[in-house]
mmCIF file of C-alpha atoms in Angstrom:
data_model
loop_
_atom_site.group_PDB
_atom_site.id
_atom_site.type_symbol
_atom_site.label_atom_id
_atom_site.label_comp_id
_atom_site.label_asym_id
_atom_site.label_seq_id
_atom_site.Cartn_x
_atom_site.Cartn_y
_atom_site.Cartn_z
ATOM 1 C CA MET A 1 100.755 99.003 99.145
ATOM 2 C CA GLU A 2 101.630 95.367 98.091
ATOM 3 C CA ARG A 3 105.340 94.598 97.715
ATOM 4 C CA THR A 4 106.749 92.249 96.588
ATOM 5 C CA ARG A 5 108.446 89.398 98.081
ATOM 6 C CA PRO A 6 112.012 89.091 96.819
ATOM 7 C CA LYS A 7 113.658 85.218 97.776
ATOM 8 C CA SER A 8 116.686 86.216 100.254
ATOM 9 C CA SER A 9 120.077 85.877 98.626
ATOM 10 C CA ALA A 10 121.999 83.095 99.437
ATOM 11 C CA LEU A 11 124.395 82.212 102.740
ATOM 12 C CA VAL A 12 128.228 82.864 102.681
ATOM 13 C CA ALA A 13 130.036 81.778 100.326
ATOM 14 C CA GLY A 14 131.373 77.648 101.667
ATOM 15 C CA ARG A 15 130.067 78.390 104.674
ATOM 16 C CA GLU A 16 126.486 76.470 103.738
ATOM 17 C CA GLU A 17 127.467 72.774 105.162
ATOM 18 C CA LEU A 18 128.800 74.040 108.574
ATOM 19 C CA ALA A 19 124.938 74.249 110.574
ATOM 20 C CA PRO A 20 122.524 70.640 110.225
ATOM 21 C CA SER A 21 119.306 70.881 108.386
ATOM 22 C CA ASN A 22 117.561 70.173 111.775
ATOM 23 C CA ARG A 23 118.522 73.924 113.357
ATOM 24 C CA LEU A 24 119.328 77.529 112.549
ATOM 25 C CA ARG A 25 122.181 78.983 111.034
ATOM 26 C CA LEU A 26 123.746 80.876 114.659
ATOM 27 C CA SER A 27 125.906 83.674 114.468
ATOM 28 C CA VAL A 28 127.354 85.671 117.577
ATOM 29 C CA ALA A 29 128.982 89.552 117.768
ATOM 30 C CA VAL A 30 132.333 90.262 119.022
ATOM 31 C CA ARG A 31 130.538 92.461 121.036
ATOM 32 C CA ASN A 32 129.404 89.531 122.869
ATOM 33 C CA PHE A 33 132.487 88.690 124.198
ATOM 34 C CA GLY A 34 133.570 91.358 126.827
ATOM 35 C CA PRO A 35 136.721 91.030 128.797
ATOM 36 C CA VAL A 36 137.431 87.234 126.843
ATOM 37 C CA PRO A 37 140.726 87.539 125.288
ATOM 38 C CA VAL A 38 139.290 87.146 121.233
ATOM 39 C CA LEU A 39 141.570 83.548 120.763
ATOM 40 C CA GLU A 40 138.773 82.200 124.375
ATOM 41 C CA ALA A 41 135.904 83.723 123.256
ATOM 42 C CA LEU A 42 136.583 81.872 120.406
ATOM 43 C CA GLU A 43 137.679 78.520 120.660
ATOM 44 C CA ASN A 44 134.213 78.754 123.206
ATOM 45 C CA VAL A 45 132.256 80.300 120.208
ATOM 46 C CA ALA A 46 133.125 76.982 117.982
ATOM 47 C CA ARG A 47 133.009 74.301 120.611
ATOM 48 C CA ILE A 48 129.865 75.552 120.724
ATOM 49 C CA GLY A 49 129.105 74.551 117.727
ATOM 50 C CA PHE A 50 128.524 78.393 116.435
ATOM 51 C CA ASP A 51 128.848 78.531 111.885
ATOM 52 C CA THR A 52 130.345 82.545 112.111
ATOM 53 C CA VAL A 53 131.464 85.330 114.093
ATOM 54 C CA ASP A 54 129.762 89.444 113.203
ATOM 55 C CA ASN A 55 131.331 92.222 113.180
ATOM 56 C CA PHE A 56 135.297 92.201 114.021
ATOM 57 C CA SER A 57 137.196 95.219 112.806
ATOM 58 C CA TRP A 58 138.160 95.136 110.005
ATOM 59 C CA ARG A 59 139.879 98.845 110.745
ATOM 60 C CA ASP A 60 142.086 97.554 113.410
ATOM 61 C CA PRO A 61 145.053 95.370 111.396
ATOM 62 C CA ASN A 62 145.733 93.298 114.715
ATOM 63 C CA GLU A 63 142.508 92.791 115.661
ATOM 64 C CA PHE A 64 141.767 91.684 111.988
ATOM 65 C CA HIS A 65 145.408 89.405 111.861
ATOM 66 C CA ILE A 66 143.472 87.123 114.758
ATOM 67 C CA TYR A 67 140.538 86.512 112.753
ATOM 68 C CA ARG A 68 141.679 86.128 110.508
ATOM 69 C CA GLU A 69 144.763 83.837 111.258
ATOM 70 C CA ASN A 70 142.340 81.945 113.761
ATOM 71 C CA LEU A 71 138.356 81.180 111.959
ATOM 72 C CA PRO A 72 139.576 78.574 109.278
ATOM 73 C CA ARG A 73 141.843 77.269 112.438
ATOM 74 C CA LEU A 74 138.661 76.968 114.205
ATOM 75 C CA ASP A 75 136.354 75.953 111.212
ATOM 76 C CA LEU A 76 134.056 79.434 112.047
ATOM 77 C CA GLY A 77 132.714 82.171 109.055
ATOM 78 C CA ALA A 78 132.696 86.124 108.889
ATOM 79 C CA GLY A 79 129.568 86.432 108.714
ATOM 80 C CA VAL A 80 129.147 89.688 108.477
ATOM 81 C CA LEU A 81 131.739 93.051 108.807
ATOM 82 C CA VAL A 82 130.299 96.692 109.014
ATOM 83 C CA VAL A 83 131.360 99.074 106.649
ATOM 84 C CA ASN A 84 130.531 102.272 107.789
ATOM 85 C CA LYS A 85 130.258 102.596 111.938
ATOM 86 C CA VAL A 86 132.199 105.810 112.703
ATOM 87 C CA PRO A 87 133.070 106.503 114.814
ATOM 88 C CA ASP A 88 129.054 105.188 115.864
ATOM 89 C CA VAL A 89 126.094 104.699 114.368
ATOM 90 C CA ASN A 90 125.890 108.301 113.403
ATOM 91 C CA ALA A 91 128.674 106.777 110.618
ATOM 92 C CA LEU A 92 130.154 110.453 110.961
ATOM 93 C CA GLY A 93 131.506 111.921 107.488
ATOM 94 C CA CYS A 94 130.209 108.304 105.507
ATOM 95 C CA SER A 95 126.498 107.879 105.503
ATOM 96 C CA LEU A 96 123.553 107.368 104.113
ATOM 97 C CA THR A 97 121.351 110.483 104.981
ATOM 98 C CA ASP A 98 123.744 113.389 103.570
ATOM 99 C CA PRO A 99 125.115 113.830 100.068
ATOM 100 C CA ALA A 100 128.265 114.796 101.356
ATOM 101 C CA ASP A 101 129.116 111.887 102.985
ATOM 102 C CA ARG A 102 128.085 109.623 99.172
ATOM 103 C CA ASP A 103 132.478 109.804 98.471
ATOM 104 C CA GLY A 104 133.473 108.772 101.856
ATOM 105 C CA PHE A 105 130.101 106.374 102.126
ATOM 106 C CA LEU A 106 131.703 104.732 99.181
ATOM 107 C CA ARG A 107 135.573 104.642 100.398
ATOM 108 C CA GLU A 108 134.196 103.188 103.722
ATOM 109 C CA LEU A 109 132.778 100.591 101.540
ATOM 110 C CA ARG A 110 135.601 99.835 98.917
ATOM 111 C CA GLY A 111 137.899 99.538 102.385
ATOM 112 C CA CYS A 112 135.545 97.302 104.021
ATOM 113 C CA ILE A 113 135.206 94.746 100.582
ATOM 114 C CA ALA A 114 139.195 94.387 100.817
ATOM 115 C CA ALA A 115 138.776 93.310 104.362
ATOM 116 C CA ALA A 116 135.111 90.590 103.285
ATOM 117 C CA GLU A 117 137.284 89.319 100.638
ATOM 118 C CA ALA A 118 139.943 88.716 102.980
ATOM 119 C CA VAL A 119 138.475 86.881 105.397
ATOM 120 C CA ASN A 120 135.448 85.149 102.807
ATOM 121 C CA CYS A 121 132.629 86.981 103.682
ATOM 122 C CA ASP A 122 129.746 88.730 102.143
ATOM 123 C CA ARG A 123 127.664 89.728 103.628
ATOM 124 C CA LEU A 124 128.332 93.921 105.104
ATOM 125 C CA GLU A 125 125.806 95.574 107.218
ATOM 126 C CA VAL A 126 125.579 99.257 106.796
ATOM 127 C CA LEU A 127 124.044 101.891 109.009
ATOM 128 C CA SER A 128 121.902 105.019 108.053
ATOM 129 C CA GLY A 129 123.027 107.259 109.645
ATOM 130 C CA ASN A 130 121.098 110.171 111.217
ATOM 131 C CA VAL A 131 118.872 113.079 110.140
ATOM 132 C CA VAL A 132 120.329 115.276 109.320
ATOM 133 C CA PRO A 133 118.804 119.075 110.339
ATOM 134 C CA ARG A 134 118.732 120.851 107.206
ATOM 135 C CA LEU A 135 116.889 118.539 104.862
ATOM 136 C CA THR A 136 113.223 116.895 104.893
ATOM 137 C CA ARG A 137 112.571 113.514 105.588
ATOM 138 C CA VAL A 138 111.863 112.872 101.929
ATOM 139 C CA GLU A 139 115.360 114.564 100.895
ATOM 140 C CA ILE A 140 116.771 112.254 103.838
ATOM 141 C CA MET A 141 115.499 109.130 101.991
ATOM 142 C CA ASN A 142 116.123 110.284 98.323
ATOM 143 C CA ASN A 143 119.907 110.655 99.793
ATOM 144 C CA CYS A 144 119.290 107.632 101.311
ATOM 145 C CA VAL A 145 118.568 105.592 97.900
ATOM 146 C CA GLN A 146 121.383 107.666 95.294
ATOM 147 C CA THR A 147 123.878 106.737 97.602
ATOM 148 C CA LEU A 148 123.138 103.247 97.976
ATOM 149 C CA ARG A 149 122.112 103.017 94.353
ATOM 150 C CA ALA A 150 126.317 104.219 93.702
ATOM 151 C CA ALA A 151 126.888 101.381 96.292
ATOM 152 C CA VAL A 152 125.642 99.046 93.840
ATOM 153 C CA PRO A 153 127.805 98.202 90.896
ATOM 154 C CA LEU A 154 130.724 97.655 93.603
ATOM 155 C CA LEU A 155 128.574 95.247 95.370
ATOM 156 C CA GLU A 156 127.857 93.265 92.215
ATOM 157 C CA GLN A 157 131.032 93.611 91.404
ATOM 158 C CA HIS A 158 132.720 92.246 94.323
ATOM 159 C CA GLY A 159 129.714 89.554 94.903
ATOM 160 C CA MET A 160 128.718 90.866 98.234
ATOM 161 C CA THR A 161 125.428 91.905 99.678
ATOM 162 C CA ALA A 162 124.868 94.782 101.274
ATOM 163 C CA VAL A 163 122.049 95.314 104.271
ATOM 164 C CA VAL A 164 120.905 98.003 106.031
ATOM 165 C CA GLU A 165 119.833 98.208 109.460
ATOM 166 C CA MET A 166 116.608 99.688 111.401
ATOM 167 C CA LEU A 167 117.849 100.566 114.975
ATOM 168 C CA ASN A 168 115.209 101.998 117.668
ATOM 169 C CA SER A 169 115.842 105.512 118.110
ATOM 170 C CA THR A 170 113.419 106.127 120.976
ATOM 171 C CA GLN A 171 115.207 104.900 123.860
ATOM 172 C CA GLU A 172 119.163 103.780 122.811
ATOM 173 C CA HIS A 173 119.530 105.861 119.682
ATOM 174 C CA PRO A 174 118.065 109.599 118.943
ATOM 175 C CA GLY A 175 118.574 111.098 115.688
ATOM 176 C CA TYR A 176 118.828 107.824 114.373
ATOM 177 C CA PHE A 177 117.016 107.831 110.104
ATOM 178 C CA LEU A 178 116.166 104.555 109.743
ATOM 179 C CA ASP A 179 114.213 103.849 112.895
ATOM 180 C CA THR A 180 111.403 101.742 111.169
ATOM 181 C CA VAL A 181 111.084 97.931 109.058
ATOM 182 C CA ARG A 182 108.177 100.465 106.729
ATOM 183 C CA ASP A 183 110.860 103.136 105.676
ATOM 184 C CA ALA A 184 113.942 100.303 105.814
ATOM 185 C CA LEU A 185 111.519 98.260 103.231
ATOM 186 C CA THR A 186 110.802 101.634 101.516
ATOM 187 C CA LEU A 187 114.552 101.876 100.578
ATOM 188 C CA ILE A 188 114.893 98.657 99.858
ATOM 189 C CA ASP A 189 111.913 99.013 97.588
ATOM 190 C CA ARG A 190 113.493 102.429 95.411
ATOM 191 C CA VAL A 191 116.998 100.586 95.687
ATOM 192 C CA GLY A 192 115.786 97.934 93.435
ATOM 193 C CA SER A 193 118.735 95.470 93.734
ATOM 194 C CA PRO A 194 119.216 92.142 95.702
ATOM 195 C CA ARG A 195 122.086 93.027 96.819
ATOM 196 C CA VAL A 196 120.453 95.610 99.146
ATOM 197 C CA ARG A 197 118.430 93.590 101.800
ATOM 198 C CA LEU A 198 117.445 94.363 105.275
ATOM 199 C CA LEU A 199 118.931 93.765 108.604
ATOM 200 C CA PHE A 200 116.124 92.195 110.830
ATOM 201 C CA ASP A 201 117.091 92.786 114.501
ATOM 202 C CA ILE A 202 114.654 91.137 116.602
ATOM 203 C CA TYR A 203 116.010 93.493 119.692
ATOM 204 C CA HIS A 204 115.240 96.973 117.788
ATOM 205 C CA VAL A 205 112.344 95.913 116.169
ATOM 206 C CA GLN A 206 110.325 94.400 119.419
ATOM 207 C CA LEU A 207 111.525 97.711 121.289
ATOM 208 C CA GLY A 208 110.107 99.903 117.803
ATOM 209 C CA GLU A 209 107.273 97.984 116.927
ATOM 210 C CA GLY A 210 106.661 94.392 118.156
ATOM 211 C CA ASN A 211 104.741 91.955 116.135
ATOM 212 C CA ILE A 212 108.200 89.945 115.278
ATOM 213 C CA ILE A 213 106.846 86.997 114.127
ATOM 214 C CA ARG A 214 104.144 88.392 111.882
ATOM 215 C CA LYS A 215 107.070 91.175 110.443
ATOM 216 C CA LEU A 216 109.101 87.801 109.863
ATOM 217 C CA ARG A 217 107.198 86.145 107.222
ATOM 218 C CA GLU A 218 105.576 89.188 105.474
ATOM 219 C CA HIS A 219 108.511 90.722 105.324
ATOM 220 C CA VAL A 220 111.478 87.283 104.626
ATOM 221 C CA GLY A 221 111.833 88.046 101.532
ATOM 222 C CA TYR A 222 113.761 91.239 101.856
ATOM 223 C CA ILE A 223 115.551 89.915 104.999
ATOM 224 C CA GLY A 224 119.681 89.235 104.830
ATOM 225 C CA GLN A 225 120.924 88.830 108.152
ATOM 226 C CA ILE A 226 118.967 88.504 111.357
ATOM 227 C CA HIS A 227 120.256 89.980 114.943
ATOM 228 C CA PHE A 228 118.576 89.250 118.459
ATOM 229 C CA ALA A 229 118.921 89.956 122.266
ATOM 230 C CA ASP A 230 116.134 90.028 124.662
ATOM 231 C CA VAL A 231 114.359 92.887 125.859
ATOM 232 C CA PRO A 232 114.268 95.142 128.048
ATOM 233 C CA GLY A 233 118.240 95.706 128.261
ATOM 234 C CA ARG A 234 119.826 93.781 125.458
ATOM 235 C CA HIS A 235 120.566 90.343 127.152
ATOM 236 C CA GLU A 236 120.465 86.960 126.417
ATOM 237 C CA PRO A 237 117.198 85.064 125.315
ATOM 238 C CA GLY A 238 115.393 84.282 128.605
ATOM 239 C CA SER A 239 116.637 87.570 130.481
ATOM 240 C CA GLY A 240 113.404 89.128 129.083
ATOM 241 C CA GLU A 241 109.772 89.113 127.434
ATOM 242 C CA ILE A 242 111.102 87.848 124.044
ATOM 243 C CA ASN A 243 109.603 83.869 123.827
ATOM 244 C CA PHE A 244 112.624 83.266 121.607
ATOM 245 C CA ARG A 245 112.096 79.356 121.215
ATOM 246 C CA ASN A 246 108.418 80.610 119.248
ATOM 247 C CA VAL A 247 111.016 83.342 117.514
ATOM 248 C CA PHE A 248 113.256 80.807 116.449
ATOM 249 C CA LYS A 249 110.467 78.421 115.485
ATOM 250 C CA ALA A 250 109.477 80.819 113.041
ATOM 251 C CA ILE A 251 112.374 81.564 111.736
ATOM 252 C CA TYR A 252 113.257 77.788 110.882
ATOM 253 C CA GLU A 253 109.755 76.909 109.255
ATOM 254 C CA LEU A 254 110.074 80.015 106.873
ATOM 255 C CA GLY A 255 112.528 77.545 104.852
ATOM 256 C CA ASP A 256 114.247 78.193 101.819
ATOM 257 C CA ARG A 257 112.592 81.476 102.174
ATOM 258 C CA TYR A 258 115.391 82.417 104.787
ATOM 259 C CA THR A 259 119.006 81.093 104.215
ATOM 260 C CA GLY A 260 120.942 83.421 106.357
ATOM 261 C CA TYR A 261 122.082 83.553 109.418
ATOM 262 C CA VAL A 262 120.959 84.821 113.280
ATOM 263 C CA THR A 263 123.571 85.855 115.051
ATOM 264 C CA ALA A 264 123.236 86.888 119.130
ATOM 265 C CA GLU A 265 124.090 90.703 119.739
ATOM 266 C CA TYR A 266 123.528 91.345 123.143
ATOM 267 C CA GLU A 267 126.384 91.771 126.007
ATOM 268 C CA PRO A 268 125.559 88.856 128.165
ATOM 269 C CA THR A 269 124.403 89.129 132.095
ATOM 270 C CA ASP A 270 128.591 86.304 132.946
ATOM 271 C CA TYR A 271 130.928 85.763 130.539
ATOM 272 C CA SER A 272 130.537 81.918 130.928
ATOM 273 C CA PHE A 273 129.101 81.242 127.197
ATOM 274 C CA ARG A 274 125.916 79.217 128.756
ATOM 275 C CA ASP A 275 124.382 81.326 126.724
ATOM 276 C CA LEU A 276 125.154 79.906 123.303
ATOM 277 C CA GLU A 277 124.442 76.867 124.640
ATOM 278 C CA LEU A 278 121.210 77.689 125.575
ATOM 279 C CA ILE A 279 121.071 79.475 122.089
ATOM 280 C CA LYS A 280 122.256 76.289 120.323
ATOM 281 C CA GLU A 281 119.010 74.694 122.453
ATOM 282 C CA LEU A 282 116.464 76.814 121.573
ATOM 283 C CA ALA A 283 117.628 76.857 117.505
ATOM 284 C CA THR A 284 117.434 73.459 117.828
ATOM 285 C CA PHE A 285 114.276 71.283 116.179
ATOM 286 C CA GLY A 286 113.626 67.584 114.820
#
């Protein structure tokens, strides 16, 4: 079936000017910080010249306060907050997959939106949750569609975009429902709103399917955020099999077809932040 290719939605408000035109817009997830104290990590991220930070907790008031106070001071943005990682990607009580979780998902969404507005963030990561054993995959997909459609008015009202993440279920997340790019695109098509996009995680796509560059080019209109890590091991670029210079070049050549951020999300082999310096080099062109 020939798919339409909607244009990628706009950047996080107010962050367009941060990245030079000759490199990708770069973000880093807080999992990369490991044991490094948050303020020290943020200062390194700012020194190296990344643009935003992803996935810090909005549920922990102390942690959230640190980011809320220090991101503006360091001229960093908030890239993405996660709506429903409760307690993990299975999203217990707030999944898209189980109709009994719909109210729970919408409750988490409202809380996440309030936090996102406080840090000038307009991207919200959404996890499908796990397969529901009593339901068929067709029924589960229908539930995902209906829950996201119920979320669209909230997203529209607050100017937010939900980016739904596909994860590999073969090695790391057994039972996770949205485990192929094809299913993710089907979900987005059926929801039918530009407020619902794909979080294209290079690590998970490589593990589950491969053909990263081709998929990026073919499906760019669906993509609202890109995450990456090397394979195997989920470490920094250069630790595994992916040629990140070629992948980043392919993203850069998409031009204004993709105007979002590209996020490092992995466990570094050390916490010197040299990996972020290398990423900046790999993501700079011209």
